[in-house]
GROMACS .gro file of C-alpha atoms in nm:
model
  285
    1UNK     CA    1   0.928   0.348  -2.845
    2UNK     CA    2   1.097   0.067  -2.667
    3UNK     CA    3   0.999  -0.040  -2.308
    4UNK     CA    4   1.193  -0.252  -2.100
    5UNK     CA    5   1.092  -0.517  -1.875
    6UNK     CA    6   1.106  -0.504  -1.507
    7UNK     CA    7   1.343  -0.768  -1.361
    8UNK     CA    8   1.233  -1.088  -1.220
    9UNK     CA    9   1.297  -1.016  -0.900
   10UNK     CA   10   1.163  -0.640  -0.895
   11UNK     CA   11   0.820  -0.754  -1.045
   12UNK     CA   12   0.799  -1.014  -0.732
   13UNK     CA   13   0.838  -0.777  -0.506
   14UNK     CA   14   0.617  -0.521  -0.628
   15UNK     CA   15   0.363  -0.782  -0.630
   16UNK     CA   16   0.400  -0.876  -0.226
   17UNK     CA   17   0.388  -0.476  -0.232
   18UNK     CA   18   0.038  -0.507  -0.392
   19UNK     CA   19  -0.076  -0.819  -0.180
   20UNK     CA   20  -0.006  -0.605   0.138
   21UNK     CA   21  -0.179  -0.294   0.012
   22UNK     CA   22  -0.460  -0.489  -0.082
   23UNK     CA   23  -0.551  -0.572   0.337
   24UNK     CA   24  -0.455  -0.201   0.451
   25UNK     CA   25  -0.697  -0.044   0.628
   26UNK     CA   26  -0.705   0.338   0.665
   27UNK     CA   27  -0.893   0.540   0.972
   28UNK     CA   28  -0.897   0.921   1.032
   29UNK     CA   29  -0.818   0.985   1.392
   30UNK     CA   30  -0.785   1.360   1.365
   31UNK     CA   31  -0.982   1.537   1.093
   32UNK     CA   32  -0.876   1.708   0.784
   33UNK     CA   33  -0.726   2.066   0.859
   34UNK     CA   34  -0.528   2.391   0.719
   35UNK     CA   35  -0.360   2.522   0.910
   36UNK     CA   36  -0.067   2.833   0.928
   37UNK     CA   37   0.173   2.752   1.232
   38UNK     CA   38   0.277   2.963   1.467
   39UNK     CA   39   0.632   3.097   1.489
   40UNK     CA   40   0.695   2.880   1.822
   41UNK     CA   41   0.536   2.609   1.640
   42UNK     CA   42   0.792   2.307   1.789
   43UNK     CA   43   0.793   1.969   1.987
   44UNK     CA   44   1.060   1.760   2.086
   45UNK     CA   45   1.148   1.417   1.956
   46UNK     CA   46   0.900   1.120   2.043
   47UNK     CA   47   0.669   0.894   1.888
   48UNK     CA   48   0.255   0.901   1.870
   49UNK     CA   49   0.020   0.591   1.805
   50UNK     CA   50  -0.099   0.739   1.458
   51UNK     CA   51   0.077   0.829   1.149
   52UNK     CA   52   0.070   1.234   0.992
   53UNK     CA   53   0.019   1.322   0.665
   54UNK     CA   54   0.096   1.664   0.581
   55UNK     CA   55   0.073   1.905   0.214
   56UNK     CA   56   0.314   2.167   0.280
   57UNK     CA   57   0.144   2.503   0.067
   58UNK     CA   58   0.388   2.737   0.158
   59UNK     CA   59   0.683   2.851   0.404
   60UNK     CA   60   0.953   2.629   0.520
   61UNK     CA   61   1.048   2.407   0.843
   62UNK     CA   62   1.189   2.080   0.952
   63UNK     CA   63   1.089   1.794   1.097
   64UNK     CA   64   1.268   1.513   1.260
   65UNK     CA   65   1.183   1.131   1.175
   66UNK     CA   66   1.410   0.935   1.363
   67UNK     CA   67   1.733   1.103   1.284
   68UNK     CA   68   1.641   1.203   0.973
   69UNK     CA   69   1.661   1.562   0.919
   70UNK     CA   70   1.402   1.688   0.670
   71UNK     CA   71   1.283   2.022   0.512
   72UNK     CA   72   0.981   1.993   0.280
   73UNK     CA   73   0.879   2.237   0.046
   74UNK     CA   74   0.558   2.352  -0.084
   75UNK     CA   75   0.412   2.073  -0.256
   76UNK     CA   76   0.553   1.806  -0.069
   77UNK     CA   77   0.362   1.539   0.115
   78UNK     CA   78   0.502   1.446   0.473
   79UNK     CA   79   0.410   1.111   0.614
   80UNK     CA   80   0.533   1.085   0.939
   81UNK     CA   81   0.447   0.701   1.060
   82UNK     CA   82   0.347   0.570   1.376
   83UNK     CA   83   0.519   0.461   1.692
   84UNK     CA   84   0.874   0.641   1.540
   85UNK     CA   85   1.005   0.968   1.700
   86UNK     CA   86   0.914   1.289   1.541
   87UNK     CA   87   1.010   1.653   1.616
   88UNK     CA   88   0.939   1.966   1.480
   89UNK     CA   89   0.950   2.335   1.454
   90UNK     CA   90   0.970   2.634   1.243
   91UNK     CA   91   1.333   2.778   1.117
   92UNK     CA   92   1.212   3.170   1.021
   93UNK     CA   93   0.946   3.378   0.990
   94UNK     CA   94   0.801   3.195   0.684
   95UNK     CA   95   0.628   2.988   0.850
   96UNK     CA   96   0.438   2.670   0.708
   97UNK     CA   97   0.128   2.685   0.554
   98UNK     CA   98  -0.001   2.313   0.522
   99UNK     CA   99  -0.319   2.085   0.533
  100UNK     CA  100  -0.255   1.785   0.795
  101UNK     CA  101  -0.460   1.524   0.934
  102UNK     CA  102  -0.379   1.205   1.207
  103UNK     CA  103  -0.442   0.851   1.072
  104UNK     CA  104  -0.411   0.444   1.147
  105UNK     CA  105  -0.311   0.248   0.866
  106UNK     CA  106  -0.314  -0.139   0.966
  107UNK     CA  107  -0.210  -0.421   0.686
  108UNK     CA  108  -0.391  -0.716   0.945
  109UNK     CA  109  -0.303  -0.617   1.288
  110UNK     CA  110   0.021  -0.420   1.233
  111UNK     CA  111   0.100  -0.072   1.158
  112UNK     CA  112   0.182  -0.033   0.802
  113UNK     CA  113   0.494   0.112   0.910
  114UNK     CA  114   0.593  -0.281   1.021
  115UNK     CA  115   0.502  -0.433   0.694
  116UNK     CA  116   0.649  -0.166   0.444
  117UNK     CA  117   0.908   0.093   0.452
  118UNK     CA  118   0.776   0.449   0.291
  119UNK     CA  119   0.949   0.750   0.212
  120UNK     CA  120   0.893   1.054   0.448
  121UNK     CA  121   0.875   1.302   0.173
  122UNK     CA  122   0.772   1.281  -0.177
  123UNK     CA  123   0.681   1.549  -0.423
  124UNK     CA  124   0.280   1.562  -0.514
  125UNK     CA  125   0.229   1.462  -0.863
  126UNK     CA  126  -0.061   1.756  -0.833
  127UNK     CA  127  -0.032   1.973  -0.571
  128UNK     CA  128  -0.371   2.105  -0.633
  129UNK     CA  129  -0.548   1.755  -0.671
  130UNK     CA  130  -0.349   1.642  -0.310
  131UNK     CA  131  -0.518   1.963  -0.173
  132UNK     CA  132  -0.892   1.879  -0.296
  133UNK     CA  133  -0.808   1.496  -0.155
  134UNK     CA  134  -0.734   1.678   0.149
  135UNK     CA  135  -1.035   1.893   0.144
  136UNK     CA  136  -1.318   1.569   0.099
  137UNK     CA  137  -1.122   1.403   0.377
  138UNK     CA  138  -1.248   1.676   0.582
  139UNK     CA  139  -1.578   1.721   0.448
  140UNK     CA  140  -1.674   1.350   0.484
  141UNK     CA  141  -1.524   1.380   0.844
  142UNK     CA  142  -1.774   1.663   0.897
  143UNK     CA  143  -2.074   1.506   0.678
  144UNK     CA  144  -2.373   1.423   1.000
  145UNK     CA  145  -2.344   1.065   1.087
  146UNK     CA  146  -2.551   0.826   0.871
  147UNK     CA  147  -2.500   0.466   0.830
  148UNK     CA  148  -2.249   0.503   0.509
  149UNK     CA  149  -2.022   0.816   0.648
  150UNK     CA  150  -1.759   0.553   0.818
  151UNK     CA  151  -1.766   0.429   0.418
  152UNK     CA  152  -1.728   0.754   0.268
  153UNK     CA  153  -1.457   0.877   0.498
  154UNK     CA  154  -1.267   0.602   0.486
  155UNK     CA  155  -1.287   0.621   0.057
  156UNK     CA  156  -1.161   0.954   0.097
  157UNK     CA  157  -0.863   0.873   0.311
  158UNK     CA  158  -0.791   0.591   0.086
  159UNK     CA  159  -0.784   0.801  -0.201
  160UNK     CA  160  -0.565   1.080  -0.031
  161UNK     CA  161  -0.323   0.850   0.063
  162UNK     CA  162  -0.331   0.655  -0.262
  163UNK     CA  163  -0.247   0.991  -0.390
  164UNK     CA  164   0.073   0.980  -0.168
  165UNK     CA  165   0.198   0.622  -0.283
  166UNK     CA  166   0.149   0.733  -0.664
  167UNK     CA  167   0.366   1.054  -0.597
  168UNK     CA  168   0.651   0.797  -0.420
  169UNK     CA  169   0.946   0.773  -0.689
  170UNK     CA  170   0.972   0.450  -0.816
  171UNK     CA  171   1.116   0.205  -0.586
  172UNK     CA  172   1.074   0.425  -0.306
  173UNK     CA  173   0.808   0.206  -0.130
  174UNK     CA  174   1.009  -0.168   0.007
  175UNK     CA  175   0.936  -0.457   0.217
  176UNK     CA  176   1.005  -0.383   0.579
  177UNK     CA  177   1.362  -0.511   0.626
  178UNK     CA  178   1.252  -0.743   0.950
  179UNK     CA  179   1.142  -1.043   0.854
  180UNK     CA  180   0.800  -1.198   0.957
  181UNK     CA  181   0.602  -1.517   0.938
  182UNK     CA  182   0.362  -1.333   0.739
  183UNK     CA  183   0.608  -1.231   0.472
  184UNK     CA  184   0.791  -1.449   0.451
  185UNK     CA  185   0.497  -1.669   0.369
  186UNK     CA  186   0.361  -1.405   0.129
  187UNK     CA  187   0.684  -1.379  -0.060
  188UNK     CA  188   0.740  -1.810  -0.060
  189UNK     CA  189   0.386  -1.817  -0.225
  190UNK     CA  190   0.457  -1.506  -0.474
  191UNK     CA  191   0.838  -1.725  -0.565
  192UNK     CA  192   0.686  -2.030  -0.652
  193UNK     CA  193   0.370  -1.935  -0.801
  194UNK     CA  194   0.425  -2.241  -1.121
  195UNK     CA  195   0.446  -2.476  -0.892
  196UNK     CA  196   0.225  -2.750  -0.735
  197UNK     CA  197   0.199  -2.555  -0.399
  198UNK     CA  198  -0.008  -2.749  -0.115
  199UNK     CA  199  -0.086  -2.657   0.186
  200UNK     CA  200   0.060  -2.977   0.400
  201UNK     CA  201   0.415  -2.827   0.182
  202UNK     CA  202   0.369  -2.510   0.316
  203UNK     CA  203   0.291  -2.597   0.630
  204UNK     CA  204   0.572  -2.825   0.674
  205UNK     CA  205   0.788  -2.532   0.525
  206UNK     CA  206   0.770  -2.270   0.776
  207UNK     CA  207   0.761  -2.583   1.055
  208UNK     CA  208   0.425  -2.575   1.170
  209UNK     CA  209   0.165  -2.879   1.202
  210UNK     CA  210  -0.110  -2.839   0.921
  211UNK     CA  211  -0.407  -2.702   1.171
  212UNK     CA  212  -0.159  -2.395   1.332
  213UNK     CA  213  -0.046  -2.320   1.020
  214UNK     CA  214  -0.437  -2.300   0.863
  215UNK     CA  215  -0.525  -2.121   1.170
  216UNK     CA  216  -0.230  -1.841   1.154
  217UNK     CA  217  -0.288  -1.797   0.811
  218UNK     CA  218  -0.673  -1.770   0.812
  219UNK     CA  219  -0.622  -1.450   1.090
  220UNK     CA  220  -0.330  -1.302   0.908
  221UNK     CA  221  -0.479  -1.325   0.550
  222UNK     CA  222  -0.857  -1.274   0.583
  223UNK     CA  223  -0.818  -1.627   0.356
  224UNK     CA  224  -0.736  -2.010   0.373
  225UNK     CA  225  -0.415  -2.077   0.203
  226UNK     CA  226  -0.601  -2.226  -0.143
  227UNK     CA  227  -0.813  -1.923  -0.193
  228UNK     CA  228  -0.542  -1.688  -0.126
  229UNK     CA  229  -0.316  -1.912  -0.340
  230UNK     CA  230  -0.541  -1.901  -0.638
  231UNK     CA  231  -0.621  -1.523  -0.575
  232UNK     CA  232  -0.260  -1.420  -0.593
  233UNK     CA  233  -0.189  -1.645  -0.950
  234UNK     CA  234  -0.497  -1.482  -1.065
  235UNK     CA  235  -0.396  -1.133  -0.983
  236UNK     CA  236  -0.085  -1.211  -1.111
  237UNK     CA  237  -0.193  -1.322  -1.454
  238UNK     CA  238  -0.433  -1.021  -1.510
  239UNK     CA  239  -0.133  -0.797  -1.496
  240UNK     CA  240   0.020  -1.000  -1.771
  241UNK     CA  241  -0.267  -1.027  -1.980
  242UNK     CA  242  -0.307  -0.613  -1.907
  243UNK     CA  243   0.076  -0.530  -1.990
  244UNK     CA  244   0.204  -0.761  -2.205
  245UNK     CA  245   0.107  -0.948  -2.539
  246UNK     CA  246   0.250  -1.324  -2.386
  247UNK     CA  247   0.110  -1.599  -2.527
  248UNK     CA  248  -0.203  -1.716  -2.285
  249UNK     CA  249  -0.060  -2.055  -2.224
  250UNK     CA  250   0.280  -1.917  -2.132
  251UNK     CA  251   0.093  -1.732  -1.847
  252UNK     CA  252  -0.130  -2.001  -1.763
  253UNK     CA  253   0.228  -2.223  -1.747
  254UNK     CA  254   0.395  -1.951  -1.496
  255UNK     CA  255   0.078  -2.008  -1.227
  256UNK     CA  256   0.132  -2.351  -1.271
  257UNK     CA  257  -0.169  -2.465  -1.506
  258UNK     CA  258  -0.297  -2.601  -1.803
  259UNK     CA  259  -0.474  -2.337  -2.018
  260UNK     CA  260  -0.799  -2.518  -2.002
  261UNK     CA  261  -0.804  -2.495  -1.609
  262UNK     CA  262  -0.657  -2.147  -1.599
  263UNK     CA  263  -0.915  -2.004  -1.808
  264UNK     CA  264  -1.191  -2.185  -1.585
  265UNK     CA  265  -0.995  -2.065  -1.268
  266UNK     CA  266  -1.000  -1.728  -1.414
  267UNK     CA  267  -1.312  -1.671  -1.476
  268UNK     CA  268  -1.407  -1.783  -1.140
  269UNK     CA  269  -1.244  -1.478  -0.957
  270UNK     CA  270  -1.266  -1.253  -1.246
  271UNK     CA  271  -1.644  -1.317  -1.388
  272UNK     CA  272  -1.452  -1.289  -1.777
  273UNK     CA  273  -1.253  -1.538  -1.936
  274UNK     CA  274  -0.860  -1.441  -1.954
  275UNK     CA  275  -0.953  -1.329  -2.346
  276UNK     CA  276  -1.206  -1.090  -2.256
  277UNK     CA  277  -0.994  -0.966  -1.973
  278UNK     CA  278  -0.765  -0.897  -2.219
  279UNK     CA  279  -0.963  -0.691  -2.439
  280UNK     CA  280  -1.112  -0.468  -2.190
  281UNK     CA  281  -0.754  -0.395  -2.025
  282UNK     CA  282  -0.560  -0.379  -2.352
  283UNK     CA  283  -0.781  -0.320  -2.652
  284UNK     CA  284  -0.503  -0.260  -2.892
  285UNK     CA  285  -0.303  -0.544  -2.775
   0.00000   0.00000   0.00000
């Protein structure tokens, strides 16, 4: 069988993809529910300050995101983000059938919907398994308070809507178009991961004095810039080593080190050495 490499380009950007998934934050604002509409089951077109997530079981509709016309089918998942208008209402007597809940997804301080652009409807890989991801959702919400429930719930939500993002077709989930600070930072860091990147460089980059720039970065990234520096070349590398069979001091040369220090680096934020990393992810390899 012959695989083909992702471009350049694509793999970059599927990495800032990761980085931003990796700080989202999920929270249930309305529980979990099925539910069979009504026949005057309608509202006209505005925005709310949560996102919907719906799996359509049966029946047929449309909704209204922005002025995009949609009608799902059973099976689909519906996200319908934040702070954009969306209508709705039924279009016969077969009405839907669907399990739905209200949620905030924040990458930092922003609505996910700012940071990445995601498809409105994508086809469940497993209908069934998107229906018992709905279900624990629900029963977590419902679970009598205790010190891990906020823990649990927010596992299941996570796992529901990492069900979503592994139904999206490939390529389906982008960069927000608009252009931030934070981005643009993020995606200057993930284009010039092999080379010598300091933080005065960076800093003098985007045209900020050193201390702003340390200071914005530290509230937008949970990180200074070194740690999140090394983090991301790290990262970066254990896909390599978990995909590919590349030499280990080619990869240690694209992050912009020596093996010797790579491997040392490594096994600082990964507890294994980039060889043993490599034979748990990729046995065969």
């Amino acid at each position: 069988m012959i695989t083909t490499k992702a471009p350049a380009n694509t793999r970059r950007t599927d990495e800032l993809i990761r980085t931003q998934l990796d700080r989202l934050r999920l929270d249930l604002v309305v529980a979990a529910r099925i539910t069979r509409v009504h026949r005057e089951w309608s509202r006209p077109l505005q925005p709310d300050p949560f996102s919907r997530l719906y799996l359509i079981l049966e029946g047929e509709g449309k909704l209204v995101v922005g002025e995009e016309e949609l009608y799902p089918e059973p099976g689909d998942l519906c996200y319908l983000p934040a702070e954009v208008p969306v209508s709705y209402e039924t279009i016969s007597d077969n009405v839907f059938r669907k399990h739905w809940l209200h949620f905030s997804a924040l990458i930092g301080d922003r609505d996910i919907g700012e940071v990445l652009t995601l498809p409105y409807i994508v086809k469940s890989r497993a209908p069934e398994e998107a229906a018992a991801l709905f279900e624990q959702v629900g029963a977590a919400d419902r679970d009598p308070p205790g010190l891990a429930t906020p823990l649990r719930l927010r596992s299941a939500l996570t796992a529901l809507f990492a069900h979503y993002l592994d139904s999206a077709p490939a390529g389906s989930v982008q960069l927000a178009m608009q252009e931030t600070s934070e981005s643009s930072v993020a995606q200057y860091i993930q284009q010039n991961l092999g080379t010598a990147l300091t933080v005065e460089e960076l800093a003098a980059h985007f045209g900020q004095d050193l201390a702003t720039f340390v200071r914005r970065f530290r509230t937008e990234f949970g990180l200074s810039p070194k740690q999140y520096i090394k983090r991301v070349r790290i990262e970066w590398a254990q896909r390599e080593l978990a995909s590919t069979t590349r030499p280990m001091e080619e990869i240690a040369a694209e992050v912009g080190m020596d093996q010797s220090y790579f491997s040392k680096v490594f096994r600082q934020v990964s507890s294994v050495t980039p060889s043993e990393y490599r034979k748990l992810y990729r046995p065969n390899g």
